PDB file of C-alpha atoms in Angstrom:
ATOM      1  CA  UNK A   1      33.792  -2.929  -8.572  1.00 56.00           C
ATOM      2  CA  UNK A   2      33.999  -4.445 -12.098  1.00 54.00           C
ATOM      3  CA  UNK A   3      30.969  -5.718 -14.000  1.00 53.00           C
ATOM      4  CA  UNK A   4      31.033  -9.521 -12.601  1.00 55.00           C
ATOM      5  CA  UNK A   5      30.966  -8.388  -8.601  1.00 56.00           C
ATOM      6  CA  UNK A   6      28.081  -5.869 -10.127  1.00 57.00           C
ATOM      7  CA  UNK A   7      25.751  -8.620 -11.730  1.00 61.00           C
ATOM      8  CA  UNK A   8      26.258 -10.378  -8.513  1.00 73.00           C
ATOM      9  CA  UNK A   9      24.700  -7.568  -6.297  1.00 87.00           C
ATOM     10  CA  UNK A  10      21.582  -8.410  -5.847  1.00 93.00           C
ATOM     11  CA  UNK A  11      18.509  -5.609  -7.025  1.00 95.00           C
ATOM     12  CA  UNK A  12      15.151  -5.106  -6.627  1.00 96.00           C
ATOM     13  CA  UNK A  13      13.028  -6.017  -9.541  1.00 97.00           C
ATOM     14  CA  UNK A  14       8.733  -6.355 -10.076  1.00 96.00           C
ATOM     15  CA  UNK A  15       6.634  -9.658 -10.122  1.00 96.00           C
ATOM     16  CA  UNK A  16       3.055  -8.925 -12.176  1.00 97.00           C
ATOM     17  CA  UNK A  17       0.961 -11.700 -10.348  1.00 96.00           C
ATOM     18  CA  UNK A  18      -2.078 -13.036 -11.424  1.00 96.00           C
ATOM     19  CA  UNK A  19      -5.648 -11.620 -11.016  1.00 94.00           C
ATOM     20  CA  UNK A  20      -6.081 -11.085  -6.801  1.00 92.00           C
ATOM     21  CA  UNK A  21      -3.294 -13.340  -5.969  1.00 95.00           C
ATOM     22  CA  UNK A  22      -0.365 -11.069  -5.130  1.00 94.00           C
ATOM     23  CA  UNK A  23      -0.294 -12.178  -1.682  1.00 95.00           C
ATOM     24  CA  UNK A  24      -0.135 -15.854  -2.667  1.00 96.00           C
ATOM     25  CA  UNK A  25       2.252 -15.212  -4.765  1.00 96.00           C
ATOM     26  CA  UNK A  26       4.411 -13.520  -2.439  1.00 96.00           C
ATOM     27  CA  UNK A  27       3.955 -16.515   0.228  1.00 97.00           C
ATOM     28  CA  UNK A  28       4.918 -19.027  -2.432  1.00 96.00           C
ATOM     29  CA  UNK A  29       8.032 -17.016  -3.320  1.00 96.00           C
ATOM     30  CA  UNK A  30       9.147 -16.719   0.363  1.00 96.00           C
ATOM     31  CA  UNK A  31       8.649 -20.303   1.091  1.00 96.00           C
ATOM     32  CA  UNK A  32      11.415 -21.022  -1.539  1.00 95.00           C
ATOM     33  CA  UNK A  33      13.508 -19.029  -0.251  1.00 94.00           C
ATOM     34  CA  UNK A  34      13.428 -15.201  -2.299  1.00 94.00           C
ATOM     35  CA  UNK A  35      13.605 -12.093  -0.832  1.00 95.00           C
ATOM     36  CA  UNK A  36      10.146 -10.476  -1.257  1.00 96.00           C
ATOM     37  CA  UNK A  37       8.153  -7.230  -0.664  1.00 96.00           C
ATOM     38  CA  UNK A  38       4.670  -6.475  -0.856  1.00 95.00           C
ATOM     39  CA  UNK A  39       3.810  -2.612   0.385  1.00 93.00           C
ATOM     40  CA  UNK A  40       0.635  -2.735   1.878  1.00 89.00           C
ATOM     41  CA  UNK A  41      -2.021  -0.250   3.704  1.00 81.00           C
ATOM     42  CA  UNK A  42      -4.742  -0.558   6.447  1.00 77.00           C
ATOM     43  CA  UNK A  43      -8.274   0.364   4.665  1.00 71.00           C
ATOM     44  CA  UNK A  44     -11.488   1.034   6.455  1.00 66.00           C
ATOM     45  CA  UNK A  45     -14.396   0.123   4.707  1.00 66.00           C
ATOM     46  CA  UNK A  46     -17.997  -0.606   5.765  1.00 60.00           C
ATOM     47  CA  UNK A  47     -19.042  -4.526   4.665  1.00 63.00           C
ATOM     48  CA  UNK A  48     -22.499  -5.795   5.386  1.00 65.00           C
ATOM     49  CA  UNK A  49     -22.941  -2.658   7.329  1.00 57.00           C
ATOM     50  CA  UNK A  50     -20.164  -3.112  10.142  1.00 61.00           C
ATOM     51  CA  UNK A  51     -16.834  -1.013  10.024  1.00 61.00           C
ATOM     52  CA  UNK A  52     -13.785  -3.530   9.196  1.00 71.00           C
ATOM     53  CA  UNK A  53     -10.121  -3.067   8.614  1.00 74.00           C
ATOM     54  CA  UNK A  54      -8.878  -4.606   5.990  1.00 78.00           C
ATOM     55  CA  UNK A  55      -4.866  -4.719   5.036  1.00 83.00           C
ATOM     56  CA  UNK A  56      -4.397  -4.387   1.332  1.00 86.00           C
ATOM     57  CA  UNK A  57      -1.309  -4.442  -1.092  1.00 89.00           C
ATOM     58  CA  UNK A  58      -0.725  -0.499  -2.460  1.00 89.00           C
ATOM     59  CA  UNK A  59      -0.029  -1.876  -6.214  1.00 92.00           C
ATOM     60  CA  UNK A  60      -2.632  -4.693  -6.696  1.00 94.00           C
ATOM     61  CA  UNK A  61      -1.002  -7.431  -8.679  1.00 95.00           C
ATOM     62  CA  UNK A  62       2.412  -6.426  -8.376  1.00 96.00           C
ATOM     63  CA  UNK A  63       5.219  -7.189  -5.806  1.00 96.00           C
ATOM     64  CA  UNK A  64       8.959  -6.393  -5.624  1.00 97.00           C
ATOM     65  CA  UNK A  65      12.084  -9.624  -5.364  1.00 97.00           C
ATOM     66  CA  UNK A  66      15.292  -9.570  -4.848  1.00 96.00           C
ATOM     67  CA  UNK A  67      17.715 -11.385  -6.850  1.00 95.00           C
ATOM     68  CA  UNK A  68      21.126 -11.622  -8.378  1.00 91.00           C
ATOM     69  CA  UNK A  69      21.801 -12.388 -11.468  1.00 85.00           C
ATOM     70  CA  UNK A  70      23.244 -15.691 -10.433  1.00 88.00           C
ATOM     71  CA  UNK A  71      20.460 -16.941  -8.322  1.00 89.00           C
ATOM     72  CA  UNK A  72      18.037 -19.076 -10.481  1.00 88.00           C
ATOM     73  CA  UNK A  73      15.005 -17.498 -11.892  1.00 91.00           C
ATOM     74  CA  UNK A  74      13.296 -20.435 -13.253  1.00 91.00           C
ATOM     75  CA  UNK A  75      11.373 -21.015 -10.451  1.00 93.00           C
ATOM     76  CA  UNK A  76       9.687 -18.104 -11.018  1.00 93.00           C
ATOM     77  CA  UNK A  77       7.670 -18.982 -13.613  1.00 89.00           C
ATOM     78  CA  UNK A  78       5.847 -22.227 -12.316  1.00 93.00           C
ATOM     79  CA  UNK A  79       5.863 -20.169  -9.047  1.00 95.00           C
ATOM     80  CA  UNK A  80       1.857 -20.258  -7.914  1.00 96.00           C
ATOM     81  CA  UNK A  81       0.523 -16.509  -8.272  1.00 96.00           C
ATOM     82  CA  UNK A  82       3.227 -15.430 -10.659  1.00 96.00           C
ATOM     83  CA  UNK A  83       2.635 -14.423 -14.273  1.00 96.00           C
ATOM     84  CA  UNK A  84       5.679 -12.882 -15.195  1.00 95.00           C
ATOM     85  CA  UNK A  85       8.792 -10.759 -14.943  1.00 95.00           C
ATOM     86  CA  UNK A  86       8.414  -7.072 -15.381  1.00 95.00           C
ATOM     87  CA  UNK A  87      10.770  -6.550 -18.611  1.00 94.00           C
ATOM     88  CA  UNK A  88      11.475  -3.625 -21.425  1.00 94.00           C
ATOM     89  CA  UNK A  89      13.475  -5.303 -24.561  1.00 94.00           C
ATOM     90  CA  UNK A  90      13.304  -8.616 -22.736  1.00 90.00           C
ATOM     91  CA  UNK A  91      15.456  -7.723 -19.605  1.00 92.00           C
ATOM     92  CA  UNK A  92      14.211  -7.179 -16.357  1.00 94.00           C
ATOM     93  CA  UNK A  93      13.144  -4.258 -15.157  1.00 93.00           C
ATOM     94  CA  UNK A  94      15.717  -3.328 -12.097  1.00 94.00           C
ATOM     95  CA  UNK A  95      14.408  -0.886  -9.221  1.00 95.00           C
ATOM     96  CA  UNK A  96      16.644   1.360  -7.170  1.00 95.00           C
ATOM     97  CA  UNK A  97      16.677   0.780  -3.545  1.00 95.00           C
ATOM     98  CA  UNK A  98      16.177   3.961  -2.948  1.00 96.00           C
ATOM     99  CA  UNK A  99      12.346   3.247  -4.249  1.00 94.00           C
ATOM    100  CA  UNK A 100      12.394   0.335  -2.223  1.00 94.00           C
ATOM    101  CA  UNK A 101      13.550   2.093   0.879  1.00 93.00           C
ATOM    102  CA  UNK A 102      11.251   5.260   0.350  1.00 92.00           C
ATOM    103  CA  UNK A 103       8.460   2.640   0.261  1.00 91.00           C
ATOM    104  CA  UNK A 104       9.116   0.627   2.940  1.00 89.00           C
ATOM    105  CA  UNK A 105       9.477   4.173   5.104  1.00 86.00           C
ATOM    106  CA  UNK A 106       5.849   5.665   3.557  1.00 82.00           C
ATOM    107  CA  UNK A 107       4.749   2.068   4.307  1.00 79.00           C
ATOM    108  CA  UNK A 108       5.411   2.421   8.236  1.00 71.00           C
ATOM    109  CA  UNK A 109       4.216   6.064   8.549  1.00 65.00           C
ATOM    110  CA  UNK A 110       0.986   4.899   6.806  1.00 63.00           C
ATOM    111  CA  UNK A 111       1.297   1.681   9.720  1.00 56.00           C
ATOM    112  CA  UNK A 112       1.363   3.744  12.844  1.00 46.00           C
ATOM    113  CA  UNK A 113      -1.678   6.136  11.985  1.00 51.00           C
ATOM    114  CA  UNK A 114      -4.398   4.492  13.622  1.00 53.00           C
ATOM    115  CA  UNK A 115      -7.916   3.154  13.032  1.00 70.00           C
ATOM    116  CA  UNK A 116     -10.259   6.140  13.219  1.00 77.00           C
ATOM    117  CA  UNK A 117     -12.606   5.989  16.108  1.00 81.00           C
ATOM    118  CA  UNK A 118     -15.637   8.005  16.709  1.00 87.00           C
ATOM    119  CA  UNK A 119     -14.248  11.490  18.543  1.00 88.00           C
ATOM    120  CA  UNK A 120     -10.937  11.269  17.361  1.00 89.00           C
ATOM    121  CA  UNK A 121      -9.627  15.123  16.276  1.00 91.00           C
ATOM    122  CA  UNK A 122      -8.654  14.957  12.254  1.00 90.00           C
ATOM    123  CA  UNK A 123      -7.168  17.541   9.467  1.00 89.00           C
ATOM    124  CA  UNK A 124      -8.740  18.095   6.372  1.00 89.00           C
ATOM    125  CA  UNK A 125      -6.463  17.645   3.994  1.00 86.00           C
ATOM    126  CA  UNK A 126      -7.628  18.764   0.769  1.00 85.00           C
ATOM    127  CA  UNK A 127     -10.898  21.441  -0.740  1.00 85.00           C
ATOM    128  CA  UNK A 128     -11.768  24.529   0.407  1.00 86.00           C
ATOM    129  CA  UNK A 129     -11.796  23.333   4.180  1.00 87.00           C
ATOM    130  CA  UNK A 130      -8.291  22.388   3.927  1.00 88.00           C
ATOM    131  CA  UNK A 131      -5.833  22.890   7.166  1.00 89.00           C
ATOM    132  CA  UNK A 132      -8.976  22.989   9.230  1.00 90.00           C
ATOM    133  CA  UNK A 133      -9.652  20.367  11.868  1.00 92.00           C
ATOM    134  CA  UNK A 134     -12.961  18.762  13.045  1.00 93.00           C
ATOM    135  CA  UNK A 135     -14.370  15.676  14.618  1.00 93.00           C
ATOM    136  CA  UNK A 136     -14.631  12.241  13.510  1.00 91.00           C
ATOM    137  CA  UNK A 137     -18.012  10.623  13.406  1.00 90.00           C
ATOM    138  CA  UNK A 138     -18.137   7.769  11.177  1.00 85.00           C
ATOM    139  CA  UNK A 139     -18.452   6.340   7.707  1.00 81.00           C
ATOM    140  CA  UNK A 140     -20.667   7.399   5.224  1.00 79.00           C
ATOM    141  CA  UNK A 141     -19.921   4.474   2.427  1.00 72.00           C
ATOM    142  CA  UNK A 142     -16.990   2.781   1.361  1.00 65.00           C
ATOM    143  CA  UNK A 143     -14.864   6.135   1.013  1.00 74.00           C
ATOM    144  CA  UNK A 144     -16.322   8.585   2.557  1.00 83.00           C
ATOM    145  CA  UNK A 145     -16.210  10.200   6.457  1.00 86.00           C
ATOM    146  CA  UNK A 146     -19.100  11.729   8.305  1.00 90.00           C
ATOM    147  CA  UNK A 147     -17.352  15.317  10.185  1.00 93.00           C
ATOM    148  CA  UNK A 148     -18.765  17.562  13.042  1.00 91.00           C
ATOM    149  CA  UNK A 149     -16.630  20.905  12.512  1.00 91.00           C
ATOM    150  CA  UNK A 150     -17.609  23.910  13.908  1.00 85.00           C
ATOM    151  CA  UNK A 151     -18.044  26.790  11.338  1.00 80.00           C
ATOM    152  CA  UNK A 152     -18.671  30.152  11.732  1.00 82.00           C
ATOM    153  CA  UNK A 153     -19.827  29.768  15.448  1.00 84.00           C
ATOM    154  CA  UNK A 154     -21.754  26.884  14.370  1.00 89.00           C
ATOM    155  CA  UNK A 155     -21.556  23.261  14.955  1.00 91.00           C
ATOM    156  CA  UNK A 156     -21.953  21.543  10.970  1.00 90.00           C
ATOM    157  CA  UNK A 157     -22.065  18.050   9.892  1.00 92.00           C
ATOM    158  CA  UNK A 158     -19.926  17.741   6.389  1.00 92.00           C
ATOM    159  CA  UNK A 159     -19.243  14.652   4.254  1.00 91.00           C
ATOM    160  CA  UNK A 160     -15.726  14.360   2.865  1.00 89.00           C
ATOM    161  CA  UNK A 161     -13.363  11.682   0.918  1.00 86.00           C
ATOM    162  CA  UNK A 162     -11.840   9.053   3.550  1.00 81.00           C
ATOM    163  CA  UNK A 163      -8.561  10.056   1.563  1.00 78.00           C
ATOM    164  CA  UNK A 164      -8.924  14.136   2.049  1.00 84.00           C
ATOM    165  CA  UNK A 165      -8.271  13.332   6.256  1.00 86.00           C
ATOM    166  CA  UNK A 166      -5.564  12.684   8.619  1.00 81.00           C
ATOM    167  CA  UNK A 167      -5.744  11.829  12.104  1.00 81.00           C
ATOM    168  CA  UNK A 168      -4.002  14.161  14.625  1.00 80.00           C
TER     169      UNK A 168
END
């Protein structure tokens, strides 16, 4: 493949959005027509006191398109949501697929764990009660879980990171 048919591949580069609008700036892009990608997550979080899922990008302010080097670019810049191209030297910064594709996999492992419930069995992840399991029994904050393990014989209540858990 010589250099032309190369430029004319298209590759993954990165969109820095503006403040909180990476999502709008990733439905603008789409409705013209780009190729877009946004990795998101599920998040639990207590607000005003009741448990609520909420689906959140994984880079804040940043999204992935797809482009040539012959498609048009210009759009991009009066785009809603968009600040700028990622760029080093003033060229864009191109990302391997690979990253893409390794992200887009993490992305639907992280999609198919579901919400915890109250009961369900989880593994401790991380600390000094790490590859031990226990018993989900709800949020203590923002990040952290309320656990019923049993230790030593006994039944004990510990408070851990949301992020130290996985659900079995």
């Amino acid at each position: 493949m010589n250099a032309r048919e190369q430029s004319a591949m298209p590759a993954w580069y990165l969109i820095h959005c503006k403040a909180k609008q990476d999502e709008r700036a990733e439905e603008n892009l789409q409705r013209q027509g780009y190729q877009c990608y946004r990795p998101t997550y599920q998040r639990e979080r207590l607000l005003r006191g009741r448990r609520q899922t909420l689906c959140e990008s994984l880079f804040p302010g940043y999204l992935f398109i797809q482009l040539s080097t012959n498609d048009n670019w210009a759009p991009l810049r009066s785009t809603r949501g968009v600040l700028r191209t990622v760029s080093f030297g003033g060229q864009p910064v191109t990302i391997a697929n690979e990253v893409i594709g390794h992200l887009q996999l993490r992305e639907s492992e992280l999609s198919t764990q579901s919400v915890l419930t109250k009961g369900d069995l989880v593994r401790i992840n991380q600390g000094s009660f790490a590859e031990l399991e226990a018993l989900f029994l709800g949020m203590d904050g923002d990040e952290r879980v309320v656990l019923l393990m049993t230790f030593l014989q006994r039944k004990e209540r510990i408070n851990l990171p949301l992020s130290s858990i996985t659900k079995l």
